[in-house]
PDB file of C-alpha atoms in Angstrom:
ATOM      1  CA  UNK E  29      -0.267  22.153 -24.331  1.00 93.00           C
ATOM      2  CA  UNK E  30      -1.976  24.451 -27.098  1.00 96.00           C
ATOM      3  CA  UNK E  31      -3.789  23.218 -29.931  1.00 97.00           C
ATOM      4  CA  UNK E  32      -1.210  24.770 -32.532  1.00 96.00           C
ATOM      5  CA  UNK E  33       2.093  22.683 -30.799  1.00 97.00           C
ATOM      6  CA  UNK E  34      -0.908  19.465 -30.778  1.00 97.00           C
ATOM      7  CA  UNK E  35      -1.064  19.702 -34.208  1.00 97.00           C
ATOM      8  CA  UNK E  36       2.463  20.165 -35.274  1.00 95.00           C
ATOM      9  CA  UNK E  37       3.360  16.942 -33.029  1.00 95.00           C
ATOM     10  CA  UNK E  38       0.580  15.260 -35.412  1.00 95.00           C
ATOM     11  CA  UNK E  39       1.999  16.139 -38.389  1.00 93.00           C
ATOM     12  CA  UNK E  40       5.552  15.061 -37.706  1.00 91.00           C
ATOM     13  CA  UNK E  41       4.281  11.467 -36.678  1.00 91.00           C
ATOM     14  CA  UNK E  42       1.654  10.819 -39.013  1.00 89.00           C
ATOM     15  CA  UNK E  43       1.964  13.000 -42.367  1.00 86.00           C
ATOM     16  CA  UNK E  44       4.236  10.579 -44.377  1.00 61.00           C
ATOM     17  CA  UNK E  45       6.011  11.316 -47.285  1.00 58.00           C
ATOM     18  CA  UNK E  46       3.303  11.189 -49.949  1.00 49.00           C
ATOM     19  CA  UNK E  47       1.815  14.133 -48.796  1.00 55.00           C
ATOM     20  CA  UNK E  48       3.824  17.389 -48.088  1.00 81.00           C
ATOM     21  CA  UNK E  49       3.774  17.821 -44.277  1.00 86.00           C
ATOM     22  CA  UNK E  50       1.764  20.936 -43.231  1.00 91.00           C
ATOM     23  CA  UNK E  51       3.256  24.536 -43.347  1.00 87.00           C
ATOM     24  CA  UNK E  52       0.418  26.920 -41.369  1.00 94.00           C
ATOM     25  CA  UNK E  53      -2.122  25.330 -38.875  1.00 96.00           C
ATOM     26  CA  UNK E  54      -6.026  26.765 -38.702  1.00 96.00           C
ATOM     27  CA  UNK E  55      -9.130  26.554 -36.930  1.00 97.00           C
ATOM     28  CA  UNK E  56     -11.430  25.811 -40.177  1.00 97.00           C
ATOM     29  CA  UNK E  57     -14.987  26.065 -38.188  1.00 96.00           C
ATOM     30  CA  UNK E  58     -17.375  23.700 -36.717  1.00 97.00           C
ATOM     31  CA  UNK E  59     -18.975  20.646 -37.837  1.00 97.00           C
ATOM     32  CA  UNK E  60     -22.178  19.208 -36.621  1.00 96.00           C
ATOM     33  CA  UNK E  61     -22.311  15.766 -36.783  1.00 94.00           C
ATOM     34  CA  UNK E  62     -25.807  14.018 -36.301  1.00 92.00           C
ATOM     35  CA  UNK E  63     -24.021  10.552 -38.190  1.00 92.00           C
ATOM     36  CA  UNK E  64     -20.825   8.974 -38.551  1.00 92.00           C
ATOM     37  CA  UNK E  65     -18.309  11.206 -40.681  1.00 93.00           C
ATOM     38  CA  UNK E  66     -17.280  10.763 -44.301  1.00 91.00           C
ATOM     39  CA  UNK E  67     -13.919  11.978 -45.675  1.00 91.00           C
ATOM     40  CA  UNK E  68     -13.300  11.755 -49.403  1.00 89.00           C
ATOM     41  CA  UNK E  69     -14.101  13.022 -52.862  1.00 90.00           C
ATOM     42  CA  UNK E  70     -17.388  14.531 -53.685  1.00 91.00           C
ATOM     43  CA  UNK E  71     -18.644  11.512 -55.455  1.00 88.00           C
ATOM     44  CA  UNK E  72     -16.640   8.712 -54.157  1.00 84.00           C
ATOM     45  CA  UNK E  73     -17.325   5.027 -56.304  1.00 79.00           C
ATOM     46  CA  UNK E  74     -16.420   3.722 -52.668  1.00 80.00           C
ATOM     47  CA  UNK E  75     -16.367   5.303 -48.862  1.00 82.00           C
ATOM     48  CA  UNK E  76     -15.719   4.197 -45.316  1.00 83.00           C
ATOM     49  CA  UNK E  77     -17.614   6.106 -42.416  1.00 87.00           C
ATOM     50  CA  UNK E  78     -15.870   6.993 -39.207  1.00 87.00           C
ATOM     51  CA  UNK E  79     -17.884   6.258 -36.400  1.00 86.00           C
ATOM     52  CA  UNK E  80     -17.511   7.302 -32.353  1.00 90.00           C
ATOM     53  CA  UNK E  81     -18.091  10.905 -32.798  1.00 93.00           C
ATOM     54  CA  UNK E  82     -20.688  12.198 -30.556  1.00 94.00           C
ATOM     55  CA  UNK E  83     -23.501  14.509 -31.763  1.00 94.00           C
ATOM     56  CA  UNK E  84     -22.981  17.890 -31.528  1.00 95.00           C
ATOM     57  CA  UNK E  85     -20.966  21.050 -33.121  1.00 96.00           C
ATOM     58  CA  UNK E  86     -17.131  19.843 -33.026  1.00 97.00           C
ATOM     59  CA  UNK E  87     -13.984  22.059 -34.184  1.00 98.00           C
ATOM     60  CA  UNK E  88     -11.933  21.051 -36.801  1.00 98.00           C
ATOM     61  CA  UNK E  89      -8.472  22.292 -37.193  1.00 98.00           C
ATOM     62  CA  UNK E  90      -6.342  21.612 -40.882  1.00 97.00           C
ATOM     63  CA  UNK E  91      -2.507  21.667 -41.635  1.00 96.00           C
ATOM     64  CA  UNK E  92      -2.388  23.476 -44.769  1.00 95.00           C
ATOM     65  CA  UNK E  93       0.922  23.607 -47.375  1.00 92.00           C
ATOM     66  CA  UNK E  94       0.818  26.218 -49.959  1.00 92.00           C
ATOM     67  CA  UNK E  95       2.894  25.849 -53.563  1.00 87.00           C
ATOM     68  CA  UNK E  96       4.205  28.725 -55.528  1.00 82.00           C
ATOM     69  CA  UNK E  97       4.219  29.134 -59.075  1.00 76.00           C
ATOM     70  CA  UNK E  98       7.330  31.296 -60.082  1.00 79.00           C
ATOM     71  CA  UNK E  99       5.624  32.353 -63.175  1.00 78.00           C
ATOM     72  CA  UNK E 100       2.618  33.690 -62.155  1.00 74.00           C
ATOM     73  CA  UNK E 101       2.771  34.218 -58.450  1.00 72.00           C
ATOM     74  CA  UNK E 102      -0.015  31.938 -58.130  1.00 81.00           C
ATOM     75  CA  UNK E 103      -0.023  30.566 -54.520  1.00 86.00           C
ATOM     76  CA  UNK E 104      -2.161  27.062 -54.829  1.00 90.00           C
ATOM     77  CA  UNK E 105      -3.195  26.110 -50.890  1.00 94.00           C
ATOM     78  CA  UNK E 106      -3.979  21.958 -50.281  1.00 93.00           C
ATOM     79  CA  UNK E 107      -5.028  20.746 -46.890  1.00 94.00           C
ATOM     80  CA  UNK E 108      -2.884  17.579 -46.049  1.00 92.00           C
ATOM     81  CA  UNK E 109      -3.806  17.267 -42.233  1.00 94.00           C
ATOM     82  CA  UNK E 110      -7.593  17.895 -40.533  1.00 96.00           C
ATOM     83  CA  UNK E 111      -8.144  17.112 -36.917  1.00 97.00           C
ATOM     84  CA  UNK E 112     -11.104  16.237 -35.451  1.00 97.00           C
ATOM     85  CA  UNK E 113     -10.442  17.231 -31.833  1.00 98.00           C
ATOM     86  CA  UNK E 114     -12.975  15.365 -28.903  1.00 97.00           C
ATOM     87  CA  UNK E 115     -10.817  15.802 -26.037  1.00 97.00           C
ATOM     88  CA  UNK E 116      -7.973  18.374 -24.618  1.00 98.00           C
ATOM     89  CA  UNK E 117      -4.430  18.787 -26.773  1.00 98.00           C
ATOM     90  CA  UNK E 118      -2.606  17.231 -23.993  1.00 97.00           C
ATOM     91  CA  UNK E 119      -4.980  14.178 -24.023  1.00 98.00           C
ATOM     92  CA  UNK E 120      -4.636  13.903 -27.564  1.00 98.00           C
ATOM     93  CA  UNK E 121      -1.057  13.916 -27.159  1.00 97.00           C
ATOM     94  CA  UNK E 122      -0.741  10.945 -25.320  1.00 97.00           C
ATOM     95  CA  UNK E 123      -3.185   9.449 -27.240  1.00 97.00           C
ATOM     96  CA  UNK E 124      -2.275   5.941 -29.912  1.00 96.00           C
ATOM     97  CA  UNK E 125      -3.500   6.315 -33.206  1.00 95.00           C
ATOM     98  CA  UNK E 126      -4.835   3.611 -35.634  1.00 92.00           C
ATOM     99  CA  UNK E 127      -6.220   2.776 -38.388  1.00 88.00           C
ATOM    100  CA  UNK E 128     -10.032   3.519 -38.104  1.00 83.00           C
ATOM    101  CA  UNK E 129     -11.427   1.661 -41.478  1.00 76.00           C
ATOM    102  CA  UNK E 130      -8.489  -0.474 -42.816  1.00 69.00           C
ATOM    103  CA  UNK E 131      -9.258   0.927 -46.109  1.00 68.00           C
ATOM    104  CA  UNK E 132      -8.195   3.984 -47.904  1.00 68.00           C
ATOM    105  CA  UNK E 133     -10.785   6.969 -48.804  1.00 76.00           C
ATOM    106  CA  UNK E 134     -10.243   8.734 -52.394  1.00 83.00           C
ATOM    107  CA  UNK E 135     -10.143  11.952 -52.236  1.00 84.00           C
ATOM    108  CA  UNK E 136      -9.558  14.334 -55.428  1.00 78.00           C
ATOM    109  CA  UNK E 137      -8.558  15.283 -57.914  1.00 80.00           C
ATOM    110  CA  UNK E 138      -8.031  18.760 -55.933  1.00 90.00           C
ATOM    111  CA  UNK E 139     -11.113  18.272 -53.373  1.00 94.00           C
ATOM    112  CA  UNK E 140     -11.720  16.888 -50.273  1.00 94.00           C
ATOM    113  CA  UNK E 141     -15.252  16.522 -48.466  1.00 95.00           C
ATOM    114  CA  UNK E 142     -15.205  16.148 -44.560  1.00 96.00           C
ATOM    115  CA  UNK E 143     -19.687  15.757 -43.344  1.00 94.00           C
ATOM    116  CA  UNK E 144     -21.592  13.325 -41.963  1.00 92.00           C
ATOM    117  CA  UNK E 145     -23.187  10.718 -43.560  1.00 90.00           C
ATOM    118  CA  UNK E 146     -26.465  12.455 -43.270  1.00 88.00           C
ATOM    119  CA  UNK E 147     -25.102  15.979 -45.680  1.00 90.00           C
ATOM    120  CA  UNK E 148     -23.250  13.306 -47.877  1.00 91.00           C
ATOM    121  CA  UNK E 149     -27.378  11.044 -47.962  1.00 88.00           C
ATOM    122  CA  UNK E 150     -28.440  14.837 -48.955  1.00 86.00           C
ATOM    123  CA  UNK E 151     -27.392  14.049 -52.647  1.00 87.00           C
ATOM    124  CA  UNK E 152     -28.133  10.310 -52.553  1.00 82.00           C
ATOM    125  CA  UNK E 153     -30.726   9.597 -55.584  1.00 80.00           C
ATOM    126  CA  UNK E 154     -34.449  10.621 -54.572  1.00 78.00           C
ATOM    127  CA  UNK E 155     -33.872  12.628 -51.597  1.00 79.00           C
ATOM    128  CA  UNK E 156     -34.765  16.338 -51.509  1.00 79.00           C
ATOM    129  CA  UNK E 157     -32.041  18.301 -52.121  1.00 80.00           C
ATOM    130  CA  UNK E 158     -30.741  21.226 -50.410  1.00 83.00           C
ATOM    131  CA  UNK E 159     -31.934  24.765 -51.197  1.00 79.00           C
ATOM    132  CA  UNK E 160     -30.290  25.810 -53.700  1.00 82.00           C
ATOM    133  CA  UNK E 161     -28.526  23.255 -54.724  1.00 87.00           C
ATOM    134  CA  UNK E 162     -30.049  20.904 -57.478  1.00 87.00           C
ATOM    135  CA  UNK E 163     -27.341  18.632 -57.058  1.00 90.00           C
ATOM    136  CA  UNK E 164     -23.770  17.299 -56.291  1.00 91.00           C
ATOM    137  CA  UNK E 165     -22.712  19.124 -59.484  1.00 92.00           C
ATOM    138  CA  UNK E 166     -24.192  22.675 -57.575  1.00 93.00           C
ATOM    139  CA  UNK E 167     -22.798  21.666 -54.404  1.00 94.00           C
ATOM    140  CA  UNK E 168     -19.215  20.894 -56.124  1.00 95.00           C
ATOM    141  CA  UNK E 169     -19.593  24.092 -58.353  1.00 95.00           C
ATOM    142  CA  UNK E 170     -20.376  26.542 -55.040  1.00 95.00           C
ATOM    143  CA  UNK E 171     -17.335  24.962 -53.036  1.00 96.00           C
ATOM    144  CA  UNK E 172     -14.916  25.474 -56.277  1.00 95.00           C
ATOM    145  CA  UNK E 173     -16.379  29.035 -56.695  1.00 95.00           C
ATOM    146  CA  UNK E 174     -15.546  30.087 -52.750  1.00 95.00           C
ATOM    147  CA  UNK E 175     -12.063  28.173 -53.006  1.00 95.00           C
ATOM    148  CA  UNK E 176     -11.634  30.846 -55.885  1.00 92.00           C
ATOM    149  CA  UNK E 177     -12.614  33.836 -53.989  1.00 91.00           C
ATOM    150  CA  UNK E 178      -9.436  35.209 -51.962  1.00 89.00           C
ATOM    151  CA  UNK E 179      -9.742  35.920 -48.133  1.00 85.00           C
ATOM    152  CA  UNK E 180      -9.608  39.187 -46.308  1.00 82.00           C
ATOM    153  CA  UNK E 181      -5.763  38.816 -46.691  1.00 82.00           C
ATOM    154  CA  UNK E 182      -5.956  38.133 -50.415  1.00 83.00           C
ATOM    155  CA  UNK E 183      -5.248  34.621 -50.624  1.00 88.00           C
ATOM    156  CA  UNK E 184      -6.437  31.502 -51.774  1.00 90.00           C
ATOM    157  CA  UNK E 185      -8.718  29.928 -49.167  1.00 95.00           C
ATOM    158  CA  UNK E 186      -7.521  26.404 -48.038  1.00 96.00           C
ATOM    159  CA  UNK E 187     -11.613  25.947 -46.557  1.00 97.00           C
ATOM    160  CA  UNK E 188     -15.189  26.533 -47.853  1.00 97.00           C
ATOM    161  CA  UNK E 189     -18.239  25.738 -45.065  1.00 96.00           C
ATOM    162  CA  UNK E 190     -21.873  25.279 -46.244  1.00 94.00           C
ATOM    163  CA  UNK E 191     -24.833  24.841 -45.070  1.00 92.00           C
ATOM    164  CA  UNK E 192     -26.433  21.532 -46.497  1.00 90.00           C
ATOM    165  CA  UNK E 193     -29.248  20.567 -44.220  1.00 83.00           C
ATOM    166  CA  UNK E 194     -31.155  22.888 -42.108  1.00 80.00           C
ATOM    167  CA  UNK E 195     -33.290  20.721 -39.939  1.00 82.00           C
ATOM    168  CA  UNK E 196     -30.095  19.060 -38.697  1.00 84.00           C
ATOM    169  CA  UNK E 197     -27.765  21.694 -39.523  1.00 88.00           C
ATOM    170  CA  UNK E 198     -25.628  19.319 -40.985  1.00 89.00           C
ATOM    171  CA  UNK E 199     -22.840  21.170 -42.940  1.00 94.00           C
ATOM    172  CA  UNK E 200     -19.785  20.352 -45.584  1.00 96.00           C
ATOM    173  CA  UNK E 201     -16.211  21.300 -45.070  1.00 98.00           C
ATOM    174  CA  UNK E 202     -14.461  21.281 -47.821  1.00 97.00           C
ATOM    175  CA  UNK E 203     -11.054  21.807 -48.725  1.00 96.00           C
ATOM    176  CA  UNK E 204      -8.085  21.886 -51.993  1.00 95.00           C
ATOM    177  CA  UNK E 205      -6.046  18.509 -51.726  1.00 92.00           C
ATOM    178  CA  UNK E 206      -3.458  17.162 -53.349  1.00 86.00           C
ATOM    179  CA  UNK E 207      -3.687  13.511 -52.458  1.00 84.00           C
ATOM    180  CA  UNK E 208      -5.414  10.635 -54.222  1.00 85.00           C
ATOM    181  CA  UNK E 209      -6.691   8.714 -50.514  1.00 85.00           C
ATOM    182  CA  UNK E 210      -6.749   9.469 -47.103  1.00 86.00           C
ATOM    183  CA  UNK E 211      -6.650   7.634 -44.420  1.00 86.00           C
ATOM    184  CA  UNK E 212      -8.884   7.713 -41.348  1.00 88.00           C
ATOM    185  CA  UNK E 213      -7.353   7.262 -38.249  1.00 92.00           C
ATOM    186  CA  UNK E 214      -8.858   7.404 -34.103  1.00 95.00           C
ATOM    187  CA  UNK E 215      -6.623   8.370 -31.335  1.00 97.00           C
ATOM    188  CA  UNK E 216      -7.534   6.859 -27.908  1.00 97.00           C
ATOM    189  CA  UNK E 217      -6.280   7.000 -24.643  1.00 97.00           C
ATOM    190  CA  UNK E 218      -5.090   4.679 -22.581  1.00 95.00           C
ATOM    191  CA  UNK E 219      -8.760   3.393 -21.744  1.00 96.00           C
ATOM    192  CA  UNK E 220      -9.958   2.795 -25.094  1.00 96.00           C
ATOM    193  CA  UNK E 221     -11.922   6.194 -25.524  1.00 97.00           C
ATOM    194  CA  UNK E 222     -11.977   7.865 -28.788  1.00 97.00           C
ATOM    195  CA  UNK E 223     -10.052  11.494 -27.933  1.00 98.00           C
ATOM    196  CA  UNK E 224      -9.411  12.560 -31.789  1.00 97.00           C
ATOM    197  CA  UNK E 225     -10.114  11.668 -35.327  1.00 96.00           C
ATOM    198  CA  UNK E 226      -7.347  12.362 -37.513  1.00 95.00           C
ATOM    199  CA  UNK E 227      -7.308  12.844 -41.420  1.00 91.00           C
ATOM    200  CA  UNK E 228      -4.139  12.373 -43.414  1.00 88.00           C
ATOM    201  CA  UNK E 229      -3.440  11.557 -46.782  1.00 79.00           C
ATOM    202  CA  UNK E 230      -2.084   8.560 -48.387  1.00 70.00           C
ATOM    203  CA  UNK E 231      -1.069   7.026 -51.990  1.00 56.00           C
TER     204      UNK E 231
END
């Protein structure tokens, strides 16, 4: 099994009706993760970490559904599915999905962030920020200004990746949603072991 057919199995079992099931399927880059991962809104009031991902560089792959206004031509892209892949497509297949937090992370109103706890700490109160970014309102005005910027095919990019710290080289993800919540949920095989993190939206 391929990643692409992994991913469309995914999003027929576990994109639900509140958000639009996934059109196109991408590889949107690496993350390093040094600490448990965070998906939500920029500045969420409230947040769950995902733990069980090991330390490293990990690919993440998104479903993407793009909307057309008639008037315009504007093509809007939103990311409704991200995969966090830590075994092979036919593992993950087999694989039972649950719940990771029992709570629901907000996301929105168009973005969602997918780092580690230690990027996200980056813009806690009193730490030293980035270069070049004085704070969350930089951070969040960078990622809206490369969402703007068409690709080498002249669209509307559905991903932005930044650097946020370099001793770690922790990085951001970040991509257009149109969901309020997502939900955080681990696939495991039949031994208990964490094979995938998977990223849908809810609400």
């Amino acid at each position: 099994m391929d990643i692409d057919t992994l991913l469309h199995q995914l999003a027929d079992e576990h994109v639900g009706d509140s958000w639009d099931r996934p059109e196109e399927f991408h590889h949107a880059g690496d993350l390093t993760v040094v600490s448990n991962l965070v998906f939500s809104c920029p500045d969420p009031s409230e947040f769950s970490e995902c733990s069980g991902v090991p330390a490293g560089r990990h690919p993440v792959h998104v479903g993407v559904v793009r909307t057309h206004d008639t008037e315009t031509g504007r093509e809007t892209p939103a990311v409704t599915l991200v995969l966090v892949p830590l075994a092979a497509p036919e593992v993950i297949a087999e694989a039972e999905f649950e719940d990771a937090v029992e709570d629901y992370q907000p996301l929105g109103p168009d973005l969602g962030f997918l780092w580690d706890a230690t990027a996200m700490d980056a813009f806690a109160p009193g730490r030293p920020r980035p270069a070049g970014l004085a704070d969350l309102d930089a951070l969040v005005a960078r990622v809206e200004a490369g969402l703007a910027t068409p690709d080498g095919a002249g669209r509307a990019p559905a991903w932005v990746d930044l650097p946020i710290d370099e001793t770690t080289g922790a990085n951001l993800l970040a991509f257009p949603v149109s969901a309020e919540a997502a939900l955080c949920l681990e696939g495991r095989d039949a031994d208990g072991t964490l094979v995938a993190l998977l990223f849908t939206g809810t609400m």
